Amino acid sequence: MKNSLGREIPEEHSGNHGGFAGELAMIREYQERARHIRPVKPRDQKLLGSLREAIEKTGLEDGMTISFHHHFREGDFVMNMVLDQIAEMGIKDLSIAPSSIANVHEPLIEHIKNGVVTQITSSGLRDKVGAAISSGIMKHPVVIRSHGGRARAIATGDIKIDVAFLGAPSSDCYGNLNGTVGKATCGSLGYAMIDAKYADQVVAITDSLVPYPNTPISIPQTDVDFIVEVEAIGDPTGIAKGATRFTNNPKELLIADYAAKVITHSPYYQNGFSFQTGTGGAALAVTRFLKESMIKDGITASFALGGITNAMVELLKEGLVERIIDVQDFDHPAAVSLGANEAHYEIDANMYASPLSKGAVINQLDTAILSALEIDTDYNVNVLTGSDGVIRGASGGHSDTSAACKMSLVIAPLIRGRIPTVVEAVNTVVTPGSSVDVLVTELGIAINPLRSDLIAHFKELDVPQYTIKELQEKAYGIVGIPEAIEYGEQVVAVIEYRDGTMIDVVRNV
Amino acid sequence: MKNSLGREIPEEHSGNHGGFAGELAMIREYQERARHIRPVKPRDQKLLGSLREAIEKTGLEDGMTISFHHHFREGDFVMNMVLDQIAEMGIKDLSIAPSSIANVHEPLIEHIKNGVVTQITSSGLRDKVGAAISSGIMKHPVVIRSHGGRARAIATGDIKIDVAFLGAPSSDCYGNLNGTVGKATCGSLGYAMIDAKYADQVVAITDSLVPYPNTPISIPQTDVDFIVEVEAIGDPTGIAKGATRFTNNPKELLIADYAAKVITHSPYYQNGFSFQTGTGGAALAVTRFLKESMIKDGITASFALGGITNAMVELLKEGLVERIIDVQDFDHPAAVSLGANEAHYEIDANMYASPLSKGAVINQLDTAILSALEIDTDYNVNVLTGSDGVIRGASGGHSDTSAACKMSLVIAPLIRGRIPTVVEAVNTVVTPGSSVDVLVTELGIAINPLRSDLIAHFKELDVPQYTIKELQEKAYGIVGIPEAIEYGEQVVAVIEYRDGTMIDVVRNV
């Protein structure tokens, strides 16, 4: 069958909710999933002697679903540690539901081959794991979910977590956890908080056991069944890996300059506006240019949202941003700020971005800066597969924020090396074109025809403006028409839209 | 039928879980209740024009269950305001599930008589409302639940809240609430947090609408459906009403001195110990005496718990207590401290005291000071009915903390006026004798024979010691044998133990 974007979704992969049918088509009342709880009595001990003992106490069995969070990013030790232990115990056929998968999780490939892991849902896949999945090593396709979509799936029971294994930078003996105290501080535990609230059982794994009660409490004792102390849960260097410095690349600076102009000349740029930027070089440059304008214009933002970097923290410190609303931190200064500044506030993934919550923060967001591996002439965006068709990116909050905020900007260079970014049709749709308002490239901008209000508003804007078709033609004019990818027949990943419908599939290469 | 304490429970009032069968007899695995959620879309507005509009939008109908919190205590305007509006709209036959009912809620009597309210569950009932209920104005008995028992009942679905009406000292337009900012600050919203998490729909009623995002966030936007702004939600004077000053009563000072000696000579008194005191004159004096000992002995507590008063806040400021864990505040300085001191930490009622949570804070508590209207020679405690059999007290956290902490002290004068406190059999059992470790009176202490360890430990304690039978005989020796209350046949209240079993009933007088 074809979904509303015309993407072919094989019937057997159309999931519980059918094909994508529009951003708000599936926003319906529902019964939230409830946990099965094992109460803890007054003299019960939660602190156990080993990870093995914890796995045994949970009663983990073949076929169950376990989850992890990705706040340690490339510094994560927890997922490999737990899967190794589970494999050693002979447990098989598990579904894993990490909030994302990093390059450091390469050992996962062996666990897939050995039948320990047979199903995966994740925001994304990197490098070797992505390549292995794209080569077709799994019988069941990986389910790619956005951060908001994952929260939705957990709340509705589409993902039913039997046991969540949550790395905790600090814990007390009763399971009060946070990410701002300890040896491997990652800051916000926003993605883990959701697992803790909905999983039947939660095992906290920490390398910093602190006296009771551990505060601040990101995840409370009432959401944790067992605690295990280990030597190390993560590598602080890896946690901050990929955090970007300020760019000197003239192309990125030009994109950032155009994006900042779009924001500061938009109807939303006024006292109390709100924004989410991001972590790429150009995105950080937007933040800097925005800051200069805000100082000049005497404008402050009510809040900044999202994955947080030091650039945001500086805006907070300087009083240009009144609150940081934080679901994830991308560098050490951001993690430290969360613990130190009460205007820097931690939220969970449900509150950040779930389309089926009682109202996510992104619904209050004015503008968001988003990236793209590809964007096509219908404004559909691919942030997942590379130009070779291999999975190497992540859905992240892309489709969430772009759908919910008042003005979404996709910033991307027209071409990367010899590969066009603006194309006729993206290889893989993660975000539908209806969610993207403005494309910003180094040549200029294109405004989505759906936003006639913005087209009218930006008529006099001092930035070159094109149709997206013109930008695509310019890209092809420089590097030629890209060769089509030769996919196989096997579906290796299905891409859920944030509401649970299928927006696209990825086949093997 | 008779429960394990020998109290007669009529079959028709034995509830879902039967008669009380011991403190831990009913701690079993269960499926948590889940909400029915109406998602909020990006451009939806939650802020409505009037309370009436909010009630209409929730779809409130005859026979449903609504809830309130009692953090405004005698200063609450919300429950009367909502019930008046509901009555005006002609909705009938409601169950109400406030966390407690105060004297200020006297208009409730009319709503009962008019058939607007036909079922009630509450921690307690005061003065005129208690007298009216005790006279038998309701067809269905009131269900008295402890604070932990109420949280349990909400989590299990024994109480299914259709709409929670929550007074919020401050809210933004999307429903981020706290109790530390605004005109009628009450501090912790610990009891309201539970309603917000489990109710199908939540209406926040505020008199301080603040810019988005309101922080700190005690109740998040993801737990709130609608917001209504009104002129005033509470009277700050009433919120702090009944907050006690330090006593000069020699009898109370003597009780406090003995209680402090029991604590400071107990095995639990060491660095890192924890305690909950309370709000009566004697309880506050215990806190003061404890403080003097802690300074002298160089001992600090890891945390103080419970309903919080300024006396606790001073201990925190002086570094004698490392954390305050706060489910409710009893005076203005305590409410202010919650907003100002990050070592003063807000928790919900589930985390405070639920017997079916994954571990409540009271399970980590060393010692608790509790009150009694009556205590009998089996150590059973009545904190609900007066010597005339009329309901005028509240279950509160009494049966919760006493069951869970390592050493519970009941402090009470031997007699009050011409009425004995220590009796042969209490009129009404709220807390079973097995939960009470030490009775402290102005004559001396009695240690529960179940605690042979404490009897041995306190052999040399410089406080007069008696059996509880001796204390009861002394009380009767002074004031004579109390006359039996002449009850009617009608059951006007059933008293649930914290686990949901029936521990006693109250008949009409």
mmCIF file of C-alpha atoms in Angstrom, chain B residues 185-397:
data_model
loop_
_atom_site.group_PDB
_atom_site.id
_atom_site.type_symbol
_atom_site.label_atom_id
_atom_site.label_comp_id
_atom_site.label_asym_id
_atom_site.label_seq_id
_atom_site.Cartn_x
_atom_site.Cartn_y
_atom_site.Cartn_z
ATOM 1 C CA THR B 185 1.473 29.759 48.387
ATOM 2 C CA CYS B 186 1.057 26.446 50.160
ATOM 3 C CA GLY B 187 4.482 24.962 49.423
ATOM 4 C CA SER B 188 4.455 21.298 48.499
ATOM 5 C CA LEU B 189 1.709 19.991 46.207
ATOM 6 C CA GLY B 190 2.545 16.409 47.227
ATOM 7 C CA TYR B 191 -1.042 15.170 47.531
ATOM 8 C CA ALA B 192 -2.182 16.916 44.358
ATOM 9 C CA MET B 193 0.660 15.399 42.342
ATOM 10 C CA ILE B 194 -0.888 11.952 42.666
ATOM 11 C CA ASP B 195 -4.277 13.127 41.428
ATOM 12 C CA ALA B 196 -2.589 14.826 38.487
ATOM 13 C CA LYS B 197 -0.733 11.664 37.514
ATOM 14 C CA TYR B 198 -3.698 9.293 37.616
ATOM 15 C CA ALA B 199 -6.843 11.344 36.951
ATOM 16 C CA ASP B 200 -8.287 11.059 33.473
ATOM 17 C CA GLN B 201 -8.666 14.826 33.369
ATOM 18 C CA VAL B 202 -7.148 17.611 35.420
ATOM 19 C CA VAL B 203 -8.415 21.170 35.771
ATOM 20 C CA ALA B 204 -5.908 23.555 37.337
ATOM 21 C CA ILE B 205 -7.486 26.515 39.106
ATOM 22 C CA THR B 206 -5.132 29.389 39.781
ATOM 23 C CA ASP B 207 -5.107 33.002 40.914
ATOM 24 C CA SER B 208 -1.574 33.592 39.651
ATOM 25 C CA LEU B 209 -1.194 33.044 35.950
ATOM 26 C CA VAL B 210 2.479 33.457 35.068
ATOM 27 C CA PRO B 211 4.402 33.455 31.760
ATOM 28 C CA TYR B 212 5.303 30.145 30.159
ATOM 29 C CA PRO B 213 7.204 28.133 31.286
ATOM 30 C CA ASN B 214 6.416 28.308 34.994
ATOM 31 C CA THR B 215 9.206 26.734 37.053
ATOM 32 C CA PRO B 216 9.808 24.959 39.349
ATOM 33 C CA ILE B 217 7.373 22.417 37.965
ATOM 34 C CA SER B 218 5.627 20.441 40.699
ATOM 35 C CA ILE B 219 2.892 19.257 38.356
ATOM 36 C CA PRO B 220 3.832 19.280 34.667
ATOM 37 C CA GLN B 221 1.761 20.392 31.696
ATOM 38 C CA THR B 222 1.583 16.759 30.621
ATOM 39 C CA ASP B 223 -0.666 16.076 33.629
ATOM 40 C CA VAL B 224 -3.029 19.032 33.116
ATOM 41 C CA ASP B 225 -5.895 19.364 30.627
ATOM 42 C CA PHE B 226 -7.384 22.773 31.363
ATOM 43 C CA ILE B 227 -6.482 25.919 33.275
ATOM 44 C CA VAL B 228 -8.910 28.423 34.780
ATOM 45 C CA GLU B 229 -7.926 31.739 36.312
ATOM 46 C CA VAL B 230 -10.026 32.945 39.255
ATOM 47 C CA GLU B 231 -9.841 35.857 41.666
ATOM 48 C CA ALA B 232 -8.614 33.855 44.660
ATOM 49 C CA ILE B 233 -7.996 30.176 45.355
ATOM 50 C CA GLY B 234 -7.186 30.448 49.038
ATOM 51 C CA ASP B 235 -6.597 32.549 52.098
ATOM 52 C CA PRO B 236 -2.919 32.516 53.108
ATOM 53 C CA THR B 237 -3.890 33.023 56.775
ATOM 54 C CA GLY B 238 -6.090 29.945 56.660
ATOM 55 C CA ILE B 239 -3.346 27.896 55.046
ATOM 56 C CA ALA B 240 -1.137 28.399 58.102
ATOM 57 C CA LYS B 241 -4.018 28.144 60.578
ATOM 58 C CA GLY B 242 -3.455 25.762 63.440
ATOM 59 C CA ALA B 243 0.295 25.947 62.962
ATOM 60 C CA THR B 244 1.554 25.628 66.468
ATOM 61 C CA ARG B 245 3.881 27.850 68.406
ATOM 62 C CA PHE B 246 6.305 26.428 70.886
ATOM 63 C CA THR B 247 4.479 25.114 73.944
ATOM 64 C CA ASN B 248 4.853 26.309 77.532
ATOM 65 C CA ASN B 249 2.558 23.620 78.840
ATOM 66 C CA PRO B 250 4.603 21.702 81.482
ATOM 67 C CA LYS B 251 2.850 18.416 80.680
ATOM 68 C CA GLU B 252 3.673 18.738 76.972
ATOM 69 C CA LEU B 253 7.258 19.715 77.769
ATOM 70 C CA LEU B 254 7.639 16.646 79.951
ATOM 71 C CA ILE B 255 6.267 14.369 77.225
ATOM 72 C CA ALA B 256 8.617 16.019 74.729
ATOM 73 C CA ASP B 257 11.578 15.584 77.034
ATOM 74 C CA TYR B 258 10.838 11.872 77.455
ATOM 75 C CA ALA B 259 10.295 11.400 73.726
ATOM 76 C CA ALA B 260 13.555 13.161 72.878
ATOM 77 C CA LYS B 261 15.370 10.930 75.395
ATOM 78 C CA VAL B 262 13.895 7.816 73.793
ATOM 79 C CA ILE B 263 15.101 8.942 70.377
ATOM 80 C CA THR B 264 18.562 10.106 71.419
ATOM 81 C CA HIS B 265 19.179 6.916 73.393
ATOM 82 C CA SER B 266 17.812 4.623 70.707
ATOM 83 C CA PRO B 267 19.994 2.470 68.431
ATOM 84 C CA TYR B 268 18.949 4.701 65.525
ATOM 85 C CA TYR B 269 20.403 7.945 66.856
ATOM 86 C CA GLN B 270 23.632 8.263 64.896
ATOM 87 C CA ASN B 271 24.990 10.324 62.037
ATOM 88 C CA GLY B 272 22.642 10.019 59.098
ATOM 89 C CA PHE B 273 19.526 9.080 61.085
ATOM 90 C CA SER B 274 16.132 10.281 59.927
ATOM 91 C CA PHE B 275 12.938 11.392 61.590
ATOM 92 C CA GLN B 276 9.433 12.705 61.175
ATOM 93 C CA THR B 277 7.971 14.731 63.995
ATOM 94 C CA GLY B 278 4.704 16.556 63.433
ATOM 95 C CA THR B 279 2.878 19.708 64.319
ATOM 96 C CA GLY B 280 1.399 19.505 67.804
ATOM 97 C CA GLY B 281 2.865 21.523 70.678
ATOM 98 C CA ALA B 282 4.623 18.536 72.194
ATOM 99 C CA ALA B 283 5.883 17.364 68.784
ATOM 100 C CA LEU B 284 7.451 20.752 68.093
ATOM 101 C CA ALA B 285 9.062 20.646 71.520
ATOM 102 C CA VAL B 286 10.537 17.220 70.683
ATOM 103 C CA THR B 287 12.111 18.796 67.610
ATOM 104 C CA ARG B 288 13.659 21.499 69.791
ATOM 105 C CA PHE B 289 15.013 19.074 72.369
ATOM 106 C CA LEU B 290 16.305 16.839 69.599
ATOM 107 C CA LYS B 291 18.089 19.792 68.106
ATOM 108 C CA GLU B 292 19.857 20.558 71.390
ATOM 109 C CA SER B 293 21.051 16.958 71.635
ATOM 110 C CA MET B 294 22.198 16.869 68.039
ATOM 111 C CA ILE B 295 24.316 19.975 68.543
ATOM 112 C CA LYS B 296 25.770 18.613 71.768
ATOM 113 C CA ASP B 297 26.468 15.172 70.305
ATOM 114 C CA GLY B 298 27.689 16.420 66.919
ATOM 115 C CA ILE B 299 25.082 14.389 65.097
ATOM 116 C CA THR B 300 23.328 15.339 61.868
ATOM 117 C CA ALA B 301 20.296 13.741 60.284
ATOM 118 C CA SER B 302 20.253 12.641 56.655
ATOM 119 C CA PHE B 303 16.663 13.729 56.239
ATOM 120 C CA ALA B 304 13.525 14.912 57.966
ATOM 121 C CA LEU B 305 10.209 13.903 56.480
ATOM 122 C CA GLY B 306 6.546 14.635 56.469
ATOM 123 C CA GLY B 307 4.345 17.603 56.991
ATOM 124 C CA ILE B 308 6.951 20.316 57.336
ATOM 125 C CA THR B 309 7.032 23.256 59.731
ATOM 126 C CA ASN B 310 9.382 26.147 60.299
ATOM 127 C CA ALA B 311 11.023 24.151 63.109
ATOM 128 C CA MET B 312 12.301 21.686 60.499
ATOM 129 C CA VAL B 313 13.391 24.450 58.168
ATOM 130 C CA GLU B 314 15.558 25.894 60.935
ATOM 131 C CA LEU B 315 17.259 22.537 61.402
ATOM 132 C CA LEU B 316 17.979 22.472 57.679
ATOM 133 C CA LYS B 317 19.383 25.994 57.691
ATOM 134 C CA GLU B 318 21.617 25.152 60.652
ATOM 135 C CA GLY B 319 22.964 22.095 58.860
ATOM 136 C CA LEU B 320 21.584 19.644 61.431
ATOM 137 C CA VAL B 321 19.369 18.077 58.806
ATOM 138 C CA GLU B 322 20.813 17.495 55.328
ATOM 139 C CA ARG B 323 17.520 17.180 53.425
ATOM 140 C CA ILE B 324 13.885 17.925 54.023
ATOM 141 C CA ILE B 325 11.596 15.570 52.109
ATOM 142 C CA ASP B 326 8.305 17.359 51.893
ATOM 143 C CA VAL B 327 4.828 16.138 51.017
ATOM 144 C CA GLN B 328 2.977 19.010 52.728
ATOM 145 C CA ASP B 329 3.766 22.294 54.463
ATOM 146 C CA PHE B 330 2.115 23.518 57.618
ATOM 147 C CA ASP B 331 3.258 27.116 57.704
ATOM 148 C CA HIS B 332 4.455 29.932 55.489
ATOM 149 C CA PRO B 333 8.191 29.695 56.282
ATOM 150 C CA ALA B 334 8.109 26.017 55.306
ATOM 151 C CA ALA B 335 6.374 26.829 52.012
ATOM 152 C CA VAL B 336 8.911 29.552 51.257
ATOM 153 C CA SER B 337 11.833 27.286 52.096
ATOM 154 C CA LEU B 338 10.644 24.704 49.558
ATOM 155 C CA GLY B 339 10.945 27.296 46.818
ATOM 156 C CA ALA B 340 14.253 28.676 48.028
ATOM 157 C CA ASN B 341 16.396 25.806 49.288
ATOM 158 C CA GLU B 342 17.368 22.986 46.956
ATOM 159 C CA ALA B 343 17.984 20.646 49.895
ATOM 160 C CA HIS B 344 14.277 21.019 50.672
ATOM 161 C CA TYR B 345 12.688 18.546 48.290
ATOM 162 C CA GLU B 346 9.097 18.026 47.198
ATOM 163 C CA ILE B 347 7.696 14.508 46.763
ATOM 164 C CA ASP B 348 4.289 13.075 45.984
ATOM 165 C CA ALA B 349 2.086 11.046 48.310
ATOM 166 C CA ASN B 350 2.954 7.819 46.519
ATOM 167 C CA MET B 351 6.646 8.314 47.210
ATOM 168 C CA TYR B 352 5.886 9.506 50.724
ATOM 169 C CA ALA B 353 3.841 6.630 51.975
ATOM 170 C CA SER B 354 2.152 4.232 49.536
ATOM 171 C CA PRO B 355 2.407 0.611 50.695
ATOM 172 C CA LEU B 356 2.163 -0.594 47.088
ATOM 173 C CA SER B 357 4.799 1.673 45.556
ATOM 174 C CA LYS B 358 8.259 0.479 44.570
ATOM 175 C CA GLY B 359 9.364 1.738 47.997
ATOM 176 C CA ALA B 360 8.130 4.786 49.894
ATOM 177 C CA VAL B 361 10.370 7.229 51.783
ATOM 178 C CA ILE B 362 8.807 6.148 55.077
ATOM 179 C CA ASN B 363 10.437 2.750 54.488
ATOM 180 C CA GLN B 364 13.780 4.530 54.961
ATOM 181 C CA LEU B 365 12.640 6.410 58.058
ATOM 182 C CA ASP B 366 14.244 5.682 61.412
ATOM 183 C CA THR B 367 11.787 7.263 63.797
ATOM 184 C CA ALA B 368 8.430 9.015 63.748
ATOM 185 C CA ILE B 369 6.545 10.977 66.387
ATOM 186 C CA LEU B 370 2.804 10.422 66.187
ATOM 187 C CA SER B 371 -0.210 11.604 68.107
ATOM 188 C CA ALA B 372 -3.278 9.842 69.484
ATOM 189 C CA LEU B 373 -6.791 10.731 70.558
ATOM 190 C CA GLU B 374 -6.872 7.319 72.197
ATOM 191 C CA ILE B 375 -4.460 4.409 72.507
ATOM 192 C CA ASP B 376 -5.469 1.095 74.031
ATOM 193 C CA THR B 377 -3.708 -1.656 75.914
ATOM 194 C CA ASP B 378 -3.080 -3.465 72.596
ATOM 195 C CA TYR B 379 -1.401 -0.248 71.367
ATOM 196 C CA ASN B 380 -4.160 0.296 68.793
ATOM 197 C CA VAL B 381 -4.519 4.006 68.063
ATOM 198 C CA ASN B 382 -7.542 6.178 67.343
ATOM 199 C CA VAL B 383 -6.839 9.507 65.650
ATOM 200 C CA LEU B 384 -10.287 9.877 64.117
ATOM 201 C CA THR B 385 -13.214 9.911 66.533
ATOM 202 C CA GLY B 386 -13.627 11.976 69.682
ATOM 203 C CA SER B 387 -14.618 10.659 73.096
ATOM 204 C CA ASP B 388 -18.244 11.251 72.066
ATOM 205 C CA GLY B 389 -17.831 9.000 69.021
ATOM 206 C CA VAL B 390 -18.066 11.865 66.553
ATOM 207 C CA ILE B 391 -15.630 11.994 63.627
ATOM 208 C CA ARG B 392 -13.371 15.014 64.103
ATOM 209 C CA GLY B 393 -9.861 13.892 63.232
ATOM 210 C CA ALA B 394 -7.934 12.483 60.305
ATOM 211 C CA SER B 395 -6.090 9.314 59.478
ATOM 212 C CA GLY B 396 -3.243 11.302 57.866
ATOM 213 C CA GLY B 397 0.055 9.497 57.631
#
